[in-house]
Coordinates of C-alpha atoms in Angstrom, one line a residue:
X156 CA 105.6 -16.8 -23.8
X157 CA 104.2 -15.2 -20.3
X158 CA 100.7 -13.8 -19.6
X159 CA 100.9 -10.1 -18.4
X160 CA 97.8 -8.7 -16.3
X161 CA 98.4 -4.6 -17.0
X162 CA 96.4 -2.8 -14.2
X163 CA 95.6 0.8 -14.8
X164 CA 94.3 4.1 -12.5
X165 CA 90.9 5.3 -13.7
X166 CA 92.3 8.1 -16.1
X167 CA 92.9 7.8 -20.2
X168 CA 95.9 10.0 -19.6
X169 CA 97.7 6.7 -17.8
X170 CA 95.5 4.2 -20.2
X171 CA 96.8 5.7 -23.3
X172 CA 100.4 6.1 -22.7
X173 CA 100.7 2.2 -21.4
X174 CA 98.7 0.7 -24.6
X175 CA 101.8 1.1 -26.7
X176 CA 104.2 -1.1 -24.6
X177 CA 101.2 -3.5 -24.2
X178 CA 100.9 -3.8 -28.3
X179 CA 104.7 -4.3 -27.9
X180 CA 104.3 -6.9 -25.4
X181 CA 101.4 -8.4 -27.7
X182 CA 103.0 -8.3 -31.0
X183 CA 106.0 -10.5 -29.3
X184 CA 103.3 -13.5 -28.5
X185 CA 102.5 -12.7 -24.8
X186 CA 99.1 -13.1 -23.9
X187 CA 98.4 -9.6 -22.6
X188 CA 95.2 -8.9 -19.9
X189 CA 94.4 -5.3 -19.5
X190 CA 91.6 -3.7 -16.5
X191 CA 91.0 -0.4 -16.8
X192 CA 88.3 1.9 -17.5
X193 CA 85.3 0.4 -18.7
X194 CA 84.3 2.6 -21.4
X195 CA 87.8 2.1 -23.1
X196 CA 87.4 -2.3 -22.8
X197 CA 85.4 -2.4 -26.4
X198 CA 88.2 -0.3 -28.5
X199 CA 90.9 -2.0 -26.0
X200 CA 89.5 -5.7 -27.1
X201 CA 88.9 -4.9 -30.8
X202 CA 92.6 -4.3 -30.8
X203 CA 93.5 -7.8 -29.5
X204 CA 93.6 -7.5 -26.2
X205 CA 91.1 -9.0 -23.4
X206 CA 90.0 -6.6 -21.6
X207 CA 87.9 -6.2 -18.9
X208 CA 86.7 -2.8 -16.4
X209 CA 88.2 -2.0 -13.2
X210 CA 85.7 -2.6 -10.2
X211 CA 82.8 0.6 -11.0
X212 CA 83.1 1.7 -7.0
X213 CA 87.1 3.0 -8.2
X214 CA 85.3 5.3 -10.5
X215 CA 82.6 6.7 -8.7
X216 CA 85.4 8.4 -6.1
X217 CA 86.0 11.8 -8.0
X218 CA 89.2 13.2 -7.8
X219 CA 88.4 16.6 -6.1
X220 CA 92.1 18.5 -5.9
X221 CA 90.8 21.1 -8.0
X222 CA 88.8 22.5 -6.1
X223 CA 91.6 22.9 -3.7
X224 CA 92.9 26.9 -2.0
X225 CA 96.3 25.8 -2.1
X226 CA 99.1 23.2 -2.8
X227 CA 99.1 21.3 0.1
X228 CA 95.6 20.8 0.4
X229 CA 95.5 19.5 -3.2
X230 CA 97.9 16.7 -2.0
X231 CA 95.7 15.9 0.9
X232 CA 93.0 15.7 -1.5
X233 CA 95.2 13.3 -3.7
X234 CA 96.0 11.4 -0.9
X235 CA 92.3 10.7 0.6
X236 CA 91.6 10.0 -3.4
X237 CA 93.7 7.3 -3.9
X238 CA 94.1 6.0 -0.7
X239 CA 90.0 5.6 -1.2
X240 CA 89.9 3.8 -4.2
X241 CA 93.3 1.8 -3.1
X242 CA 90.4 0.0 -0.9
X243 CA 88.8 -1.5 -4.1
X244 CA 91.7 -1.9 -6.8
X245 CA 93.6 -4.4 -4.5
X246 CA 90.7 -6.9 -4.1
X247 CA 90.1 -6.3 -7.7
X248 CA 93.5 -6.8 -8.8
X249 CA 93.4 -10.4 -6.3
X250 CA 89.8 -11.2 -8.5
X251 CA 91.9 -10.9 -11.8
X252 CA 95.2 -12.3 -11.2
X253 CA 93.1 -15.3 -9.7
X254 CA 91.5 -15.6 -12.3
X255 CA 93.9 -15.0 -15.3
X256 CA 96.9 -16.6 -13.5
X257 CA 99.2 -14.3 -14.8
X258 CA 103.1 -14.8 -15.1
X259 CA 103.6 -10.7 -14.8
X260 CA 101.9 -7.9 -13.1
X261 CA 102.4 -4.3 -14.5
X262 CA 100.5 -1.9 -12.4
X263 CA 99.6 2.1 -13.0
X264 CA 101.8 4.1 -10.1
X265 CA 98.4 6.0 -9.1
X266 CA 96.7 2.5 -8.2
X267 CA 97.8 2.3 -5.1
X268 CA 96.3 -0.6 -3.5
X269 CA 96.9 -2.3 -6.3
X270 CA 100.8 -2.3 -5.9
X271 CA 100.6 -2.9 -2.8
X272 CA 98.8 -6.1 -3.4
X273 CA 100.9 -6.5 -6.5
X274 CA 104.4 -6.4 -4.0
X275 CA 102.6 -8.8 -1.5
X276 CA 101.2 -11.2 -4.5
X277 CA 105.2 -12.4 -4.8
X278 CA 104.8 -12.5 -8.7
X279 CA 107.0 -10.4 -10.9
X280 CA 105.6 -7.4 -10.9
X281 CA 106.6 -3.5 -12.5
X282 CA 105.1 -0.1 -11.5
X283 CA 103.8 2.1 -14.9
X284 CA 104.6 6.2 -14.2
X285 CA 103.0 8.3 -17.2
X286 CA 104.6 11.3 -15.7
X287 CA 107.7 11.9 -13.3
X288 CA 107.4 10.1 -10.3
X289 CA 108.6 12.0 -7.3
X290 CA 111.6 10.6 -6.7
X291 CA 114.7 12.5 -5.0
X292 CA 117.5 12.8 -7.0
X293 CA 120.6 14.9 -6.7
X294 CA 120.7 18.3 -8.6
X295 CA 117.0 18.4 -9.4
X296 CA 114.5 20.3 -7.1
X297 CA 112.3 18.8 -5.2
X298 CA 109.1 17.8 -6.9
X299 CA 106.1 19.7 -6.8
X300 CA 106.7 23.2 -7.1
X301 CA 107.7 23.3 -10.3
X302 CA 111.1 25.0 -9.5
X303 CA 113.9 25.9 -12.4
X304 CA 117.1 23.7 -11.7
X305 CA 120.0 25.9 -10.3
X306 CA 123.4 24.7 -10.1
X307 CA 126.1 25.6 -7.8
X308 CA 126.0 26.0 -4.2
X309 CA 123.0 28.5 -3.9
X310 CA 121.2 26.0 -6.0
X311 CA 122.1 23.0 -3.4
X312 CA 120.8 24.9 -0.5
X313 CA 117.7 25.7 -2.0
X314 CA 116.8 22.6 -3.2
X315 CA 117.9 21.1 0.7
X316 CA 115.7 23.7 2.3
X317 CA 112.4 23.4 -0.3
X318 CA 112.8 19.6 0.0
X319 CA 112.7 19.5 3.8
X320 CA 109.6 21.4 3.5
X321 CA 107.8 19.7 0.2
X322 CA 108.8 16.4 0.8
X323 CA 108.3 16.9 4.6
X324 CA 105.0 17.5 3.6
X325 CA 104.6 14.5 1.2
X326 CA 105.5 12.0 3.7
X327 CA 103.6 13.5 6.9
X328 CA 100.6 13.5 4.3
X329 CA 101.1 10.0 3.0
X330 CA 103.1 7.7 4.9
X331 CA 100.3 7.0 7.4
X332 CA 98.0 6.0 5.1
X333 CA 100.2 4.1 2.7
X334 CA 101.3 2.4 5.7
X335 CA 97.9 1.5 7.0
X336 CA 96.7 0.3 3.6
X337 CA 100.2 -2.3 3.5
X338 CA 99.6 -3.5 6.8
X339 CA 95.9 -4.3 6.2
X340 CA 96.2 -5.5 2.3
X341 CA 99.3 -7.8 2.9
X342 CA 97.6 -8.9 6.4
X343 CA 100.6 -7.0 8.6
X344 CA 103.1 -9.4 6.0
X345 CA 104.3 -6.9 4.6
X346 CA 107.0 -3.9 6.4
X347 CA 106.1 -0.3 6.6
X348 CA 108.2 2.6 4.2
X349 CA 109.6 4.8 5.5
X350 CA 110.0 7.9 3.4
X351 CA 109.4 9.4 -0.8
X352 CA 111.7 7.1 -2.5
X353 CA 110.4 4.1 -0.8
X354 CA 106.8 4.7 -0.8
X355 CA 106.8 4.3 -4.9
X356 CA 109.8 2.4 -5.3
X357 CA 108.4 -0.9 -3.9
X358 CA 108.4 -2.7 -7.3
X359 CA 111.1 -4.4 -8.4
X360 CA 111.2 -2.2 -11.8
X361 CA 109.6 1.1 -12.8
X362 CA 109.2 1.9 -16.4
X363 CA 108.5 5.6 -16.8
X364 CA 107.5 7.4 -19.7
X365 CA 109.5 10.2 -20.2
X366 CA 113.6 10.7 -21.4
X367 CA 115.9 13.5 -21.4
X368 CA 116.1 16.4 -23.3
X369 CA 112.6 17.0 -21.4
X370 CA 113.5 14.8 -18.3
X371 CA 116.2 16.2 -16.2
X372 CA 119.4 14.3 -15.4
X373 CA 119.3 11.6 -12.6
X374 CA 122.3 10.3 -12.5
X375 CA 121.7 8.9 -8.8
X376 CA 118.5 7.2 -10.1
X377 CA 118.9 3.2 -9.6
X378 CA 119.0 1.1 -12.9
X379 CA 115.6 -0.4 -11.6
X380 CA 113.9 3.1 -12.6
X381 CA 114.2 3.2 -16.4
X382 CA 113.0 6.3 -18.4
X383 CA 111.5 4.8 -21.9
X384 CA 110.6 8.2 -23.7
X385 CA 107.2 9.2 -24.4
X386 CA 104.6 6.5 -25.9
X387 CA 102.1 7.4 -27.8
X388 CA 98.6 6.0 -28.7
X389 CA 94.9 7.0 -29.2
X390 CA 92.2 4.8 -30.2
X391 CA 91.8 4.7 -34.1
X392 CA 89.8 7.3 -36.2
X393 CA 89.3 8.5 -39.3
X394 CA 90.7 11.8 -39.5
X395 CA 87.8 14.5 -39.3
X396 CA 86.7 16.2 -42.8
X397 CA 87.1 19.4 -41.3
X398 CA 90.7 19.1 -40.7
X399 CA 91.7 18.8 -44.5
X400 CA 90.1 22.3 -45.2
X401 CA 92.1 24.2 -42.8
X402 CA 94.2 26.4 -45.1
X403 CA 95.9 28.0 -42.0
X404 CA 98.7 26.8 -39.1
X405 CA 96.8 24.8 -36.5
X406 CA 97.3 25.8 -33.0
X407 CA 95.6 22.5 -30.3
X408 CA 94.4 23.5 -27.5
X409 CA 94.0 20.8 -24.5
X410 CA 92.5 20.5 -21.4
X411 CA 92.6 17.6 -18.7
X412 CA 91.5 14.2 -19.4
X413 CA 90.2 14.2 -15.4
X414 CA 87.9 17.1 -15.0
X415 CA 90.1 19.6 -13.1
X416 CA 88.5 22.9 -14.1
X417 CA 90.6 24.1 -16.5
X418 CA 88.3 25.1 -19.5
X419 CA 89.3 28.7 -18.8
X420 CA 92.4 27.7 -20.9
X421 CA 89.6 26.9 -24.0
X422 CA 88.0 30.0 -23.5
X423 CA 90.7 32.7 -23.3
X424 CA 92.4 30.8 -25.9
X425 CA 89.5 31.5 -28.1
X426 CA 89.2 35.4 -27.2
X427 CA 93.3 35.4 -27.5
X428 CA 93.5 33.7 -31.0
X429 CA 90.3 35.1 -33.1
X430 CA 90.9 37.0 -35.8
X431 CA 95.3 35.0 -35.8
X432 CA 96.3 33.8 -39.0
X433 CA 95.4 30.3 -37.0
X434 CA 92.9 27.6 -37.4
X435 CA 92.4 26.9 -33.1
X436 CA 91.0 23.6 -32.2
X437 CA 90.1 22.8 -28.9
X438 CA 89.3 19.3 -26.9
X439 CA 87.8 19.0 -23.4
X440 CA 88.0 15.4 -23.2
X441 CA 86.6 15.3 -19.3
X442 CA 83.2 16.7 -20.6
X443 CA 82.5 12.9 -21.7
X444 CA 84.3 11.4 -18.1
X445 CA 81.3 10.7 -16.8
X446 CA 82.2 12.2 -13.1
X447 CA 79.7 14.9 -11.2
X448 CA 83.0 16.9 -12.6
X449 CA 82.3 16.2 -15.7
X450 CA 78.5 16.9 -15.8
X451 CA 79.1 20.8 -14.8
X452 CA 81.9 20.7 -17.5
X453 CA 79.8 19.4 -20.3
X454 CA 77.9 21.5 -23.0
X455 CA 80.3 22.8 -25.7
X456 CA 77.5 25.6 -26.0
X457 CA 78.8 27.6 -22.9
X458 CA 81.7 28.9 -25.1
X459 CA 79.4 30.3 -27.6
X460 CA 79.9 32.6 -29.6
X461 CA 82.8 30.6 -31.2
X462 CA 85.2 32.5 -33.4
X463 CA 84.7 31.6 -37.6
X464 CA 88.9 30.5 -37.2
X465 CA 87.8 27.8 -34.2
X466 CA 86.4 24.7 -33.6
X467 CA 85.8 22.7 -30.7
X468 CA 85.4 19.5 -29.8
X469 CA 84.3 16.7 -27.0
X470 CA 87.6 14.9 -28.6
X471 CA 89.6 14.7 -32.0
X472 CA 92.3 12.8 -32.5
X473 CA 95.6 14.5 -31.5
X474 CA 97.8 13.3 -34.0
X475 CA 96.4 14.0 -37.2
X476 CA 95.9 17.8 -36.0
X477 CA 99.6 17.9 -34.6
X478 CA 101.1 16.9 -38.0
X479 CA 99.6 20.7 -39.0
X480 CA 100.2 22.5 -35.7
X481 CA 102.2 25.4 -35.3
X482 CA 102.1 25.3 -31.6
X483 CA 100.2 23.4 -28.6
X484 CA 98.6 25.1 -25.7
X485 CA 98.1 22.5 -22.9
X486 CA 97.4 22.5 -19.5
X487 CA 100.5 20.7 -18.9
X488 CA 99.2 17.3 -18.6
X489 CA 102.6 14.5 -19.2
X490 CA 100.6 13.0 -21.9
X491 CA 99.1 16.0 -23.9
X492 CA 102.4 18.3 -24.2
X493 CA 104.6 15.2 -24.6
X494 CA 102.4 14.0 -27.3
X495 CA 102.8 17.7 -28.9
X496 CA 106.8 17.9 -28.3
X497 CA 107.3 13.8 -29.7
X498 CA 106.0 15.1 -33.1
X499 CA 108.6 18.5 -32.7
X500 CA 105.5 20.9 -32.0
X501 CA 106.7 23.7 -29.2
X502 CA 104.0 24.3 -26.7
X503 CA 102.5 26.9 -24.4
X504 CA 102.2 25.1 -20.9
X505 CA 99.2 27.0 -18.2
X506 CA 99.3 24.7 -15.3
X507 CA 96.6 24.1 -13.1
X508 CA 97.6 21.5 -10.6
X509 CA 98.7 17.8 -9.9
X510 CA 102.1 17.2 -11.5
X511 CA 101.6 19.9 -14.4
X512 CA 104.3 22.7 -13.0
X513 CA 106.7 20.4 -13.1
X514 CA 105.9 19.9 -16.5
X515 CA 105.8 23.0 -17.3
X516 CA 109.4 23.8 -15.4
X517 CA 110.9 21.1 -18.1
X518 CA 109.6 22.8 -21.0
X519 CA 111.2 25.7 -20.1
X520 CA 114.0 23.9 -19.0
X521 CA 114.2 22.2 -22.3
X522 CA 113.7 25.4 -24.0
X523 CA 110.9 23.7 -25.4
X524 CA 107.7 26.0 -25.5
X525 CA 106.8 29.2 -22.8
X526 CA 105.0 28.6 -19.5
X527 CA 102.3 31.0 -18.4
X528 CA 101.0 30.8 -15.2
X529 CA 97.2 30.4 -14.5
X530 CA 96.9 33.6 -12.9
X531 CA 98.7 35.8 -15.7
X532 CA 96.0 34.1 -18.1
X533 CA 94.4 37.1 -20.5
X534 CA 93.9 37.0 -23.8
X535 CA 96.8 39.8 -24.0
X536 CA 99.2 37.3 -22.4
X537 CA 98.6 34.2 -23.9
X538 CA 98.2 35.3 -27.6
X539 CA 101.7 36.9 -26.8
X540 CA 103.1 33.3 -25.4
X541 CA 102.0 31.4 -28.7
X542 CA 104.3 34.0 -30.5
X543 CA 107.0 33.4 -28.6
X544 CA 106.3 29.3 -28.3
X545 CA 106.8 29.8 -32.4
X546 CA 110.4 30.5 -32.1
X547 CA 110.9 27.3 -29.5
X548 CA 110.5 24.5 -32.4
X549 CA 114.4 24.0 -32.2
X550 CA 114.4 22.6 -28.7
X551 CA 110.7 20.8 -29.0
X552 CA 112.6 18.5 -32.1
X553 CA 115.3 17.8 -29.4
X554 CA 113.3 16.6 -27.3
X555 CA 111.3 14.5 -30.1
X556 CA 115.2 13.0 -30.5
X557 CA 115.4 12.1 -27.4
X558 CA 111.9 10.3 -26.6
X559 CA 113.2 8.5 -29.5
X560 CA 116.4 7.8 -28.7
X561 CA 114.9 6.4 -25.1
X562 CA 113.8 3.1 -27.1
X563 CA 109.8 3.7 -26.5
X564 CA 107.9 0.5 -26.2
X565 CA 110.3 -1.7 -27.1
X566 CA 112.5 -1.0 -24.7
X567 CA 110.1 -0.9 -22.5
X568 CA 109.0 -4.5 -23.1
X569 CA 112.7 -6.1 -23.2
X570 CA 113.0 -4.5 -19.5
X571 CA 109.5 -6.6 -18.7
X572 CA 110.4 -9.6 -20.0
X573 CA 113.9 -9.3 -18.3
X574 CA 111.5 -9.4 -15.6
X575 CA 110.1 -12.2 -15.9
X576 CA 113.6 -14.2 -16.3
X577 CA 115.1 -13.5 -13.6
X578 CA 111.5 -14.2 -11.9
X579 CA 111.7 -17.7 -13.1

């Protein structure tokens, strides 16, 4: 059996998606490591794991895209995020595979010093995407906008012009600075990339959480990049009291696990739903984050007064309130809506930023809930796009078929230790 050191971005929503294929790896006799967020090490190591937190100085650099006028300057806020903390998470990844010694690294996509001292390390080593990574692909539009596929002709020269100008802007943005940090981590050892597909392609194999119905065909996709449906897990609970007396349809209303601003989603969902033949619950998880983002967000009291059909919560277990929901209104985080449409639930997608019109493009795509843009967000509008979400449950059990069709964890764990063979 091999030891397997998991390394993780500071972010439940890429914790929680990973700790299923970790089980998986566990429950097969590997001795699995985990670093990640401190707060998550006691649940993490009552479960069997050991556990330990990322290095604190990772944390205390707030992701700020939010605040952000416009798309490209939300990438350049990504960029100076992660190439910031990518100064800390590859010495602490070189601390922890010194001293666990590990046989297999698999390391979150958004830790980006970390891969990069993963690659240079020379062990067997994947990359860990909870969402789509950004990587070209015939047919599909470039990634970002959150563009509708269209075939045919007009479709190619759209996607050729738009990708020229997004990924243009990806690579001008980032290949300096990825660059920079691979010549100064791997002590100039290791060469520079050179464009999108090579900047997060570096690892050997990429396990991404995701599968079609939802994901869009890439048949030009190497075998190395292996879609393994959407995993699921959240730390045990009892399910709350308050949940058994709903009498009514449960409509779950998310927000972002990294503050991003988006509790405007909680509060017209509130105005848009009082009085519905629905019992609303809402979660605003980044309230307990503990970033200055978080302070301003917490206080459930700012919502007040609260309609008699709603309740809402710091956090609640998802799944318990999904096996009664009619219908999910996220923000369009990968891990939120895909944990709505793997139990067949359609959802309403309002995306804010980050990856989350892209996600929103594949619901639609996958006919698998109604997207409603940020800007078009009243009361009116979104109580509308919960009625028509209703009709939608067809294609959100599709897509439940094919997350589980996609293997899941196990799949994703005979790809690791396949790994770790041809390593040997």
């Amino acid at each position: 059996m091999s030891t397997v050191l998991a390394y993780t971005s500071p972010a439940i929503g890429h914790l929680f998606p990973m700790v299923p294929l970790l089980e998986e790896l566990k429950a097969r006799g590997h001795d699995v490591h985990i670093r990640t967020l401190l707060r998550q090490v006691p649940q993490l190591t009552e479960s069997g794991f050991h556990a330990g937190p990322v290095d604190g100085r990772i944390l205390a650099i707030e992701a700020t895209d939010y605040r952000a006028t416009n798309a490209k300057a939300a990438l350049a806020s990504s960029v100076e995020t992660f190439a910031a903390r990518a100064r800390f998470d590859a010495p602490d990844l070189q601390r922890a595979i010194a001293g666990i010694r590990p046989d297999l690294l698999l390391i979150d996509i958004n830790a980006w010093g970390a891969r990069i001292l993963a690659e240079h390390s020379g062990l067997p080593w994947a990359t860990f995407s909870p969402y789509t990574p950004p990587l070209p692909s015939r047919g599909t539009p470039p990634f970002g906008p959150g563009l509708a596929p269209l075939p045919g002709p007009l479709g190619m020269a759209r996607d050729a012009v738009v990708r020229r100008l997004v990924i243009g802007a990806v690579e001008k943005l980032m290949l300096p600075r990825i660059n920079a940090l691979r010549d100064d981590i791997s002590g100039g050892m290791l060469p520079p990339v050179t464009g999108a597909d090579s900047m997060f392609r570096t690892a050997p194999l990429m396990l991404v959480a995701t599968a079609g119905p939802f994901e869009y065909p890439h048949p030009d996709w190497a075998p190395d990049v292996r879609m393994i449906g959407a995993l699921d897990w959240e730390p045990p609970a009892e399910n709350p009291p308050w949940l058994g007396e709903a009498t009514a349809p449960v409509v779950l209303v998310t927000t972002s696990s990294e503050y991003q601003a988006d509790d405007a989603i909680v509060r017209t969902a509130l105005a848009a739903l009082a009085g519905e033949p629905y019992t609303v619950v809402a979660t605003l998880p980044a309230a307990q984050a503990g970033s200055a983002g978080a302070a301003r967000a917490s206080g459930l009291d700012r919502f007040q007064p609260v309609p008699s059909n709603a309740r809402l919560e710091h956090f609640v277990p998802h799944g318990p309130v999904l096996d009664r929901a009619a219908v999910a209104i996220t923000h369009g985080g990968m891990g939120a809506t895909q944990k709505a449409l793997s139990k067949g639930v359609p959802v309403v997608v309002v995306p804010f930023g980050r990856d989350q019109h892209e996600v929103a493009a594949r619901v639609v795509a996958a006919d698998a809930g109604v997207r409603l843009s940020r800007k078009r967000l009243t009361p009116e509008r979104l109580r509308e796009a919960v009625h028509q979400a209703l009709g939608k449950a067809p294609g959100a059990r599709r897509v439940a078929e094919g997350y589980a069709a996609a293997g899941g964890a196990a799949a994703g764990a005979d790809a690791l230790e396949e790994l770790v063979r041809a390593g040997r």
